[in-house]
Short mmCIF file of C-alpha atoms and ligand atoms in Angstrom, two decimals:
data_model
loop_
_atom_site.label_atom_id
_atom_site.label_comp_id
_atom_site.label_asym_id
_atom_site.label_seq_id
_atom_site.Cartn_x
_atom_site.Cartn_y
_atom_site.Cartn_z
CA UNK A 15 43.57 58.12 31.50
CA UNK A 16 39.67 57.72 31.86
CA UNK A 17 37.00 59.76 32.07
CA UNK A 18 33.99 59.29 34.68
CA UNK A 19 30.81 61.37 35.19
CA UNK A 20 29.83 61.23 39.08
CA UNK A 21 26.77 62.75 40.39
CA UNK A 22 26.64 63.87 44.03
CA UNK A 23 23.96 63.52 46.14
CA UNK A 24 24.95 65.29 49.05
CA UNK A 25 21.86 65.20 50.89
CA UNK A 26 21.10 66.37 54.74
CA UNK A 27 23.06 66.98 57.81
CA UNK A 28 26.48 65.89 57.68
CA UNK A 29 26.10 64.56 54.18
CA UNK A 30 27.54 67.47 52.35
CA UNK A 31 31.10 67.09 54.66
CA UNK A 32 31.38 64.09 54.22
CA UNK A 33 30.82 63.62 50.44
CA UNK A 34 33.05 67.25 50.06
CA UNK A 35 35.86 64.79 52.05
CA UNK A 36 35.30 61.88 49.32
CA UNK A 37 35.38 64.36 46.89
CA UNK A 38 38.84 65.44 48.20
CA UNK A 39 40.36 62.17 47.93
CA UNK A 40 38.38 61.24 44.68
CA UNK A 41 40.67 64.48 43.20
CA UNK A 42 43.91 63.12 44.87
CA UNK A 43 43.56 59.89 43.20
CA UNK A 44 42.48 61.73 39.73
CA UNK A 45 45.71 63.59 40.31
CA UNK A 46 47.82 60.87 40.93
CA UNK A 47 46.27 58.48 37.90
CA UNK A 48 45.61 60.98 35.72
CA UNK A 49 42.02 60.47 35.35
CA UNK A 50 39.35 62.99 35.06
CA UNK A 51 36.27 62.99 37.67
CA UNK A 52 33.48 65.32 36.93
CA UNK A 53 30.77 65.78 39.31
CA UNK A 54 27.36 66.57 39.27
CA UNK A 55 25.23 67.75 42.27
CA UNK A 56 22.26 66.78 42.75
CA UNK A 57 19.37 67.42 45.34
CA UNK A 58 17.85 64.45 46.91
CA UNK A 59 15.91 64.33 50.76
CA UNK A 60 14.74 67.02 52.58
CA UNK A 61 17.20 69.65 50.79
CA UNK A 62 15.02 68.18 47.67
CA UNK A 63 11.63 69.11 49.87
CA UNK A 64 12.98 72.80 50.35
CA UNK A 65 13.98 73.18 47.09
CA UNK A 66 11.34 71.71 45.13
CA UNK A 67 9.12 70.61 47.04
CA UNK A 68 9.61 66.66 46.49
CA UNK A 69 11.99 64.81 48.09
CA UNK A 70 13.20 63.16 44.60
CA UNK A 71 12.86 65.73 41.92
CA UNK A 72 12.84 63.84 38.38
CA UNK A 73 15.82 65.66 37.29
CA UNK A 74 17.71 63.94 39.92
CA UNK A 75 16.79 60.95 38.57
CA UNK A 76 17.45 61.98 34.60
CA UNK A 77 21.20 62.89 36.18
CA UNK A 78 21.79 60.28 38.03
CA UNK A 79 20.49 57.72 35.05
CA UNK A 80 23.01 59.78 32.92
CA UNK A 81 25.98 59.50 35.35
CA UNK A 82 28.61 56.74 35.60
CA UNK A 83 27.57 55.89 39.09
CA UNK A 84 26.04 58.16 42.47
CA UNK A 85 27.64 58.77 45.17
CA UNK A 86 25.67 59.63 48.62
CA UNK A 87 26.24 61.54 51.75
CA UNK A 88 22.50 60.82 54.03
CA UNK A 89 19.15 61.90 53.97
CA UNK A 90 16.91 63.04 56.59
CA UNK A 91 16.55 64.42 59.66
CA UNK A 92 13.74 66.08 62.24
CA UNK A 93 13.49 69.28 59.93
CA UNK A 94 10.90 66.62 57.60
CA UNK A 95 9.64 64.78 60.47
CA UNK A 96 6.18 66.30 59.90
CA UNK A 97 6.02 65.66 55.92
CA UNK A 98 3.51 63.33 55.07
CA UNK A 99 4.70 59.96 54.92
CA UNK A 100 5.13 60.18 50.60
CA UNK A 101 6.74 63.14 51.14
CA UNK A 102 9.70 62.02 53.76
CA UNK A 103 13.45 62.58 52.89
CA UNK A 104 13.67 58.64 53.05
CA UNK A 105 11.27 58.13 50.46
CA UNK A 106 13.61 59.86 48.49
CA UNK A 107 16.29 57.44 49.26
CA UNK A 108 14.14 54.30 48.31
CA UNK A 109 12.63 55.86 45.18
CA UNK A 110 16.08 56.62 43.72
CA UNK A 111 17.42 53.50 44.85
CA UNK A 112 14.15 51.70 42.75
CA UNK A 113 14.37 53.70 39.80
CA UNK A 114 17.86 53.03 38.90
CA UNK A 115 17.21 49.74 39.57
CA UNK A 116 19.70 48.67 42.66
CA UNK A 117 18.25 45.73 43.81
CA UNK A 118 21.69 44.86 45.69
CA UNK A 119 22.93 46.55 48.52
CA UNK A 120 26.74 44.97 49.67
CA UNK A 121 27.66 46.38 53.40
CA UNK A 122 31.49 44.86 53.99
CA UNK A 123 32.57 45.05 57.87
CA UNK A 124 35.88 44.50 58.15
CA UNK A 125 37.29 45.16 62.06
CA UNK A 126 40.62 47.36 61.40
CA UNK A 127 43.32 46.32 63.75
CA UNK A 128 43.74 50.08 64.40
CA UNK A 129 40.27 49.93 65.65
CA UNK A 130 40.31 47.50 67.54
CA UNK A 131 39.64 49.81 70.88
CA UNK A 132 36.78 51.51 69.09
CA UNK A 133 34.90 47.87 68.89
CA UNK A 134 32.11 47.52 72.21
CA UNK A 135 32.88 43.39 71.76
CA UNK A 136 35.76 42.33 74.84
CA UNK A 137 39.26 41.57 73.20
CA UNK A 138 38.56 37.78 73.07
CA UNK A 139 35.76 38.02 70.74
CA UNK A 140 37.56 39.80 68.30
CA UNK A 141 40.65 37.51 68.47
CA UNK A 142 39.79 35.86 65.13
CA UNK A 143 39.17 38.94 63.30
CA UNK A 144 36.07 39.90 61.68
CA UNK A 145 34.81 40.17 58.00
CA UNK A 146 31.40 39.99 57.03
CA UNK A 147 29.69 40.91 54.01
CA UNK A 148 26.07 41.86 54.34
CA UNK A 149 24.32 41.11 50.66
CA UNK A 150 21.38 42.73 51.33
CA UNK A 151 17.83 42.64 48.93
CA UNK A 152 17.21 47.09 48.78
CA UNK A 153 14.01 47.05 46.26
CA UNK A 154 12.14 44.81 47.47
CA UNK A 155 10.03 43.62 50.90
CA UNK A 156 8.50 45.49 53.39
CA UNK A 157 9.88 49.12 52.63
CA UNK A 158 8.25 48.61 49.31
CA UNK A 159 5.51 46.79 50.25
CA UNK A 160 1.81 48.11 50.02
CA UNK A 161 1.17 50.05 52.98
CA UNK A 162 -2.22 51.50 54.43
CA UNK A 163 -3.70 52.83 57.46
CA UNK A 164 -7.17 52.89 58.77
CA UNK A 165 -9.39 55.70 58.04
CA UNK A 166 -9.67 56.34 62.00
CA UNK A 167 -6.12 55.70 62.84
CA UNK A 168 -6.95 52.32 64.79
CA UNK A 169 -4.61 50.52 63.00
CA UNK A 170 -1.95 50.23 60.14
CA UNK A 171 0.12 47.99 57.89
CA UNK A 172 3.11 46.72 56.16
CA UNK A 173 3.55 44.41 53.39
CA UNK A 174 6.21 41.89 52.97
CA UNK A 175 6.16 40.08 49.85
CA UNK A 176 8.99 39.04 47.71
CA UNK A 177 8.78 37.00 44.51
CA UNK A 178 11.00 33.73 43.45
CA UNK A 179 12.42 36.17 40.76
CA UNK A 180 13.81 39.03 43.07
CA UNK A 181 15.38 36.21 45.69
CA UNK A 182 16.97 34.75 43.07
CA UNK A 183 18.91 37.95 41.74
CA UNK A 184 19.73 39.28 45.17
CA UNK A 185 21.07 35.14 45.44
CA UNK A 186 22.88 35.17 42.78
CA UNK A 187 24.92 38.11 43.71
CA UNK A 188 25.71 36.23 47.19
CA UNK A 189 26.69 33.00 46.01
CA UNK A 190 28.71 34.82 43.75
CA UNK A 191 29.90 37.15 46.57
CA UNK A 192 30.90 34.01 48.48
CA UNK A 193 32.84 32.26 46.00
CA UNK A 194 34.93 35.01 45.71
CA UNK A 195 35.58 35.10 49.65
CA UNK A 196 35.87 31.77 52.19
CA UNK A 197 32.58 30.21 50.14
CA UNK A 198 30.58 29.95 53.73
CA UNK A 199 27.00 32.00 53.13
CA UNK A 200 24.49 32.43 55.72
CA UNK A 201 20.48 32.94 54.20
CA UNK A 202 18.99 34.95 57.19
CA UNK A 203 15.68 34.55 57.73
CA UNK A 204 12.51 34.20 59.95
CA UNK A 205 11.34 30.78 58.21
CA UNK A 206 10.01 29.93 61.00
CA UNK A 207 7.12 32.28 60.99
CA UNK A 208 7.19 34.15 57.96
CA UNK A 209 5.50 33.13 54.58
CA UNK A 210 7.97 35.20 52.53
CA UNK A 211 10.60 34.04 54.77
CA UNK A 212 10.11 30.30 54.22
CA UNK A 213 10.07 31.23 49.87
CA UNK A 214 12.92 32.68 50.57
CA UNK A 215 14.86 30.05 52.24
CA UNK A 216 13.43 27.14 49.44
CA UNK A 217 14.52 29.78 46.34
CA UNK A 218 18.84 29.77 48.42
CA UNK A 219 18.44 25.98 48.87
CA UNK A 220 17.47 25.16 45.14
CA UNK A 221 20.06 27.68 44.17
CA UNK A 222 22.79 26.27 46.38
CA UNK A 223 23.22 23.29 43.90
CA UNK A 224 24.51 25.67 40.90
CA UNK A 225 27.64 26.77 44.23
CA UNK A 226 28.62 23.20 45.28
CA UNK A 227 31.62 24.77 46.36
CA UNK A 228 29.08 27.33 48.50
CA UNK A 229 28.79 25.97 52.27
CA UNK A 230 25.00 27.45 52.85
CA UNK A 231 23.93 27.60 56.40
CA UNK A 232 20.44 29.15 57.22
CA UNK A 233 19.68 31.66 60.55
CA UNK A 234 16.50 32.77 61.87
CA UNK A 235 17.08 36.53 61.99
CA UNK A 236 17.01 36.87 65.77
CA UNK A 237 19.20 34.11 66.25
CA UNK A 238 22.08 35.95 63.85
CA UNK A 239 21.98 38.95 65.87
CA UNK A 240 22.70 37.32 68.86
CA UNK A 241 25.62 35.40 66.79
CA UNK A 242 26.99 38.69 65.27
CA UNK A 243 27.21 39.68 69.05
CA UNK A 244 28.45 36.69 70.62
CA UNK A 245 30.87 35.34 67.64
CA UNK A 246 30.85 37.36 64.87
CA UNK A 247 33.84 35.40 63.25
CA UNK A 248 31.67 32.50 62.31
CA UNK A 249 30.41 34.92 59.26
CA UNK A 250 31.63 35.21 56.01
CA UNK A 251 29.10 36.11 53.65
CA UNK A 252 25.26 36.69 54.68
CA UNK A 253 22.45 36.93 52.64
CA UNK A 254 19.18 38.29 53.42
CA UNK A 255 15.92 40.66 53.43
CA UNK A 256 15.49 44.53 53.24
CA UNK A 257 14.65 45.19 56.42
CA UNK A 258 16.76 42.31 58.11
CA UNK A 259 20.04 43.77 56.43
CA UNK A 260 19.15 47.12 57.36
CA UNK A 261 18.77 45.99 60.85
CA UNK A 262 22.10 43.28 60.80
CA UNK A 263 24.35 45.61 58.98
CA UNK A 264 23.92 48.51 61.41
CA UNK A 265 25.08 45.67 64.19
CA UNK A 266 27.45 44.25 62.40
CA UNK A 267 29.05 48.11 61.18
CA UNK A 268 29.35 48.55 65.40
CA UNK A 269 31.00 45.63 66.04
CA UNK A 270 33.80 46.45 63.63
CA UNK A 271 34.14 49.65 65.69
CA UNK A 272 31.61 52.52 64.15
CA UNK A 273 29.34 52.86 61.89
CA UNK A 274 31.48 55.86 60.71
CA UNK A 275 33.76 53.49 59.26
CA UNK A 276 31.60 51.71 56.51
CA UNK A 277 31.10 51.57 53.58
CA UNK A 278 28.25 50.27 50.84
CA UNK A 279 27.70 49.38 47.56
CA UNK A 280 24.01 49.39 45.44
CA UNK A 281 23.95 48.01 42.81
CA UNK A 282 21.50 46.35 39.85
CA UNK A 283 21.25 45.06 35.83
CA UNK A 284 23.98 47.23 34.85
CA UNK A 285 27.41 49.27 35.56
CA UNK A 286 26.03 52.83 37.57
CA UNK A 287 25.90 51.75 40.75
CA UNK A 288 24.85 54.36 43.85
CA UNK A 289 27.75 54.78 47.08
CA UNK A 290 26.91 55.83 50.13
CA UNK A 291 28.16 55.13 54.01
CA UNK A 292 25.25 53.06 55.64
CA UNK A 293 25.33 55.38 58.33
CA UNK A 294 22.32 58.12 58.79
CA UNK A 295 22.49 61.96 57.85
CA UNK A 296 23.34 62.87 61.94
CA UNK A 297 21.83 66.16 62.14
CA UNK A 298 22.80 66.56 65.42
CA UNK A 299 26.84 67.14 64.84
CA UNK A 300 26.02 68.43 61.29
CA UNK A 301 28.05 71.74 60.46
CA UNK A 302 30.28 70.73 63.14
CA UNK A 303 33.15 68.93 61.21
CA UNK A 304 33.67 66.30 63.47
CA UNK A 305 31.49 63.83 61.09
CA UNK A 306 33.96 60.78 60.13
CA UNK A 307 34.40 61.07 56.60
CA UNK A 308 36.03 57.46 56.56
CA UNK A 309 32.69 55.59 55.02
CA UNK A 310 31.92 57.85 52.61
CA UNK A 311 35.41 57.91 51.54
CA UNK A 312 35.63 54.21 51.26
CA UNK A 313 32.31 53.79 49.48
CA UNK A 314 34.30 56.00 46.82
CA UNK A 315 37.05 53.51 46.75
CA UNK A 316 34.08 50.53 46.46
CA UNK A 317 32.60 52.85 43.37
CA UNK A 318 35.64 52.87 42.08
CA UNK A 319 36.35 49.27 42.13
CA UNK A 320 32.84 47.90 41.15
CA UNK A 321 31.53 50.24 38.53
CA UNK A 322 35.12 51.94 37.03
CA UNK A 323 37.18 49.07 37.23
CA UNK A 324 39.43 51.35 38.75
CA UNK A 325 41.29 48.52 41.14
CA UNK A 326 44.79 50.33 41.85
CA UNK A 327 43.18 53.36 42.83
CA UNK A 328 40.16 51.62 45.31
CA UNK A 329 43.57 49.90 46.80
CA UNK A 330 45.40 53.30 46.93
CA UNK A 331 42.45 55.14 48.74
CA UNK A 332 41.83 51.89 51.66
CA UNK A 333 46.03 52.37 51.68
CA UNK A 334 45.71 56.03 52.64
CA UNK A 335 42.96 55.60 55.45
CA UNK A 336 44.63 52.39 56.52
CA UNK A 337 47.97 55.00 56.46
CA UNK A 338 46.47 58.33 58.37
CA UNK A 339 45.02 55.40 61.23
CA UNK A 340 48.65 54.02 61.89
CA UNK A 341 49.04 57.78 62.37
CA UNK A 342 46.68 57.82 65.18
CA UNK A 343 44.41 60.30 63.59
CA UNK A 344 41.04 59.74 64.78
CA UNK A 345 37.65 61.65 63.97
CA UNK A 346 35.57 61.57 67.45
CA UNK A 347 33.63 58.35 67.17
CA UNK A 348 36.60 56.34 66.66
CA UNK A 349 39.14 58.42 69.57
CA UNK A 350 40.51 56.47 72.10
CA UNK A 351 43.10 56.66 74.67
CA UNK A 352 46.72 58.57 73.06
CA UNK A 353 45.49 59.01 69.44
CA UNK A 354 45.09 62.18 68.01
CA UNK A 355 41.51 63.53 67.50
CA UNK A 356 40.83 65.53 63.81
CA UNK A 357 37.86 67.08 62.39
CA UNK A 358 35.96 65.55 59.02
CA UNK A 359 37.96 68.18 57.17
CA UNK A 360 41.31 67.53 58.31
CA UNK A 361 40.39 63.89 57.90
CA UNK A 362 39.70 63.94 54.54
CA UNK A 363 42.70 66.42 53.55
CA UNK A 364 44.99 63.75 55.16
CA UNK A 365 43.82 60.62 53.37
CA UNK A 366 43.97 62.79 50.30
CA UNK A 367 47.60 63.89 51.37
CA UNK A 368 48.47 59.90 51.36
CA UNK A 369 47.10 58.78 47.66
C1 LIG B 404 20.06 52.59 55.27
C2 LIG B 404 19.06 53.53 55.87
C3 LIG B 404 17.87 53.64 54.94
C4 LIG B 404 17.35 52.23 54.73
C5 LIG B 404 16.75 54.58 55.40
C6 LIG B 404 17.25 55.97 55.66
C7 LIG B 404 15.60 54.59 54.45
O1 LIG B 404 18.71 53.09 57.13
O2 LIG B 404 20.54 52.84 54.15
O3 LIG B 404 20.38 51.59 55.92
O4 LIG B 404 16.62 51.72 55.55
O5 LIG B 404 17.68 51.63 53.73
MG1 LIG B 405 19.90 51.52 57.87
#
């Protein structure tokens, strides 16, 4: 029997159904194992900005410091469109994900067989399966870079900059990622024009020769979106950028049949890590319970795993959903032909119902 403080960030349109249905199957499994979850809500994004006017209030932060690990519906949506750019729902997002220090961001795809139908890649280019694990760098780069606009509006921008010291942590975590999969890693980059790109790439090659076991391969970033779309089987582990894995890991989540379906880990220096699906906060099906629970669900499972040490119940949660699809029960974005279509409710009670 253990105990585990969880705080909830439930966040913006769909987020609160779909972190209610993890919290559903988070009390199965406490049922089942005997352990006791308490949770925590907090407000983060533009719920934050209503409430408080911020879009990360510092008690969130205190909480979520204090907790055992986060766990995260989605942020944003056209309600804050108009806030000033410091004031945005996804400045929320970043800050909390900088102050508690989760410089890694780990974005699994995994192509169910059950979901096979649900993939937009032809038959043939799934024969071989797919699963890929995104590693990718979430403090760092161009999202954190310094930013500034001219006085007259004529122009604008971006920084990205990264440092030997935060490629080799986010590196670390991938070679280690890799050894514990099939050992192939992929650094994505754009060495060929990029600056930061071309530190990045010498930082993974000196690394590589602590993971002689490590095959390291290197792909400009346009080039491994065309291969995650052409032959995404050829992946094991990839390594890379802020912006690049936000960009890859939204492809790569399609390809294994929705985005609704995944899952992601943040984590930094210590235990509390921060679970959310990498999809967005959909605002326009929110309310409507026909948000797939499924990523948020499984990003419990990942928290879980990674900061409880909780295996047997991750396994017992990706058991259930792997279960409730073999009973055809679909939410909309994964329905196809014959299966039977649920809401994010009935979803969630299901997967709970098979803990
Ligand atoms: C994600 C999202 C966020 C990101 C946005 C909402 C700031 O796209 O988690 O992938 O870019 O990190
Ligand atoms: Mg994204």
């Amino acid at each position: 029997m253990a105990e585990f403080n969880i705080a909830l960030i439930k966040g913006d349109g769909i987020g609160p159904e779909i972190v209610n249905g993890a919290v559903t199957v988070l009390d199965a499994v406490a049922k089942k194992f005997n352990h006791t979850f308490s949770y925590t809500d907090v407000l983060m994004g533009g719920c934050a900005i209503d409430a408080t006017g911020v879009p990360l209030p510092q008690e969130t932060i205190d909480i979520c410091k204090k907790s055992d690990s986060v766990l995260l519906g989605a942020v944003g949506g056209p309600k804050w469109d108009s806030q000033p750019p410091a004031n945005r729902p996804e400045k929320g997002l970043l800050g909390i994900r900088k102050a508690l220090g989760l410089y890694s961001n780990l974005r699994p795809s995994i192509l169910k067989p059950q979901l096979k139908a649900a993939s937009p890649l032809k038959d043939e280019k799934l024969e071989n399966g797919l699963d890929i694990m995104v590693v990718r760098e979430l403090t760092g780069g161009i999202y954190f870079g310094k930013r500034e606009r001219a006085e007259d509006g004529s122009w604008a921008s971006d920084e990205e900059r990264y440092s030997v010291e935060e490629v080799k942590r986010i590196g670390k975590i991938a070679f280690e990622t890799a050894m514990l999969r099939n050992k192939k890693l992929v650094s994505v980059d754009k060495a060929n024009v990029l600056e930061s790109s071309r530190l990045w790439r010498k930082t993974i090659t000196e690394m590589s020769a602590e993971y002689p076991e490590v095959t390291l391969t290197y792909m400009y970033v346009d080039n491994a979106a065309m291969q995650l779309a052409i032959n995404p089987a050829q992946f094991d582990v990839i390594v890379t950028s802020n912006i690049f894995g936000d960009i890859l890991s939204d492809l790569s989540s399609a390809i294994a049949g929705s985005i609704g379906m995944l899952p992601s880990a943040s984590l930094g220096a210590s235990k509390c890590g921060m679970y959310e699906p990498i999809h967005g906060s959909a605002p326009d099906i929110a309310g409507m319970d026909i948000a797939n629970p499924i990523a948020t669900i499984v990003s419990a499972a990942m928290m879980l795993e990674m900061s409880f040490g909780l295996i047997e119940e991750a396994k017992a949660i990706n058991a259930a959903v792997d279960k409730v699809l073999d009973m055809d029960y679909r939410t909309t974005d994964i329905m196809s032909d014959g299966m039977k279509k649920v809401g994010c409710k009935e979803m969630a009670q299901l997967i709970a119902d098979n803990i």
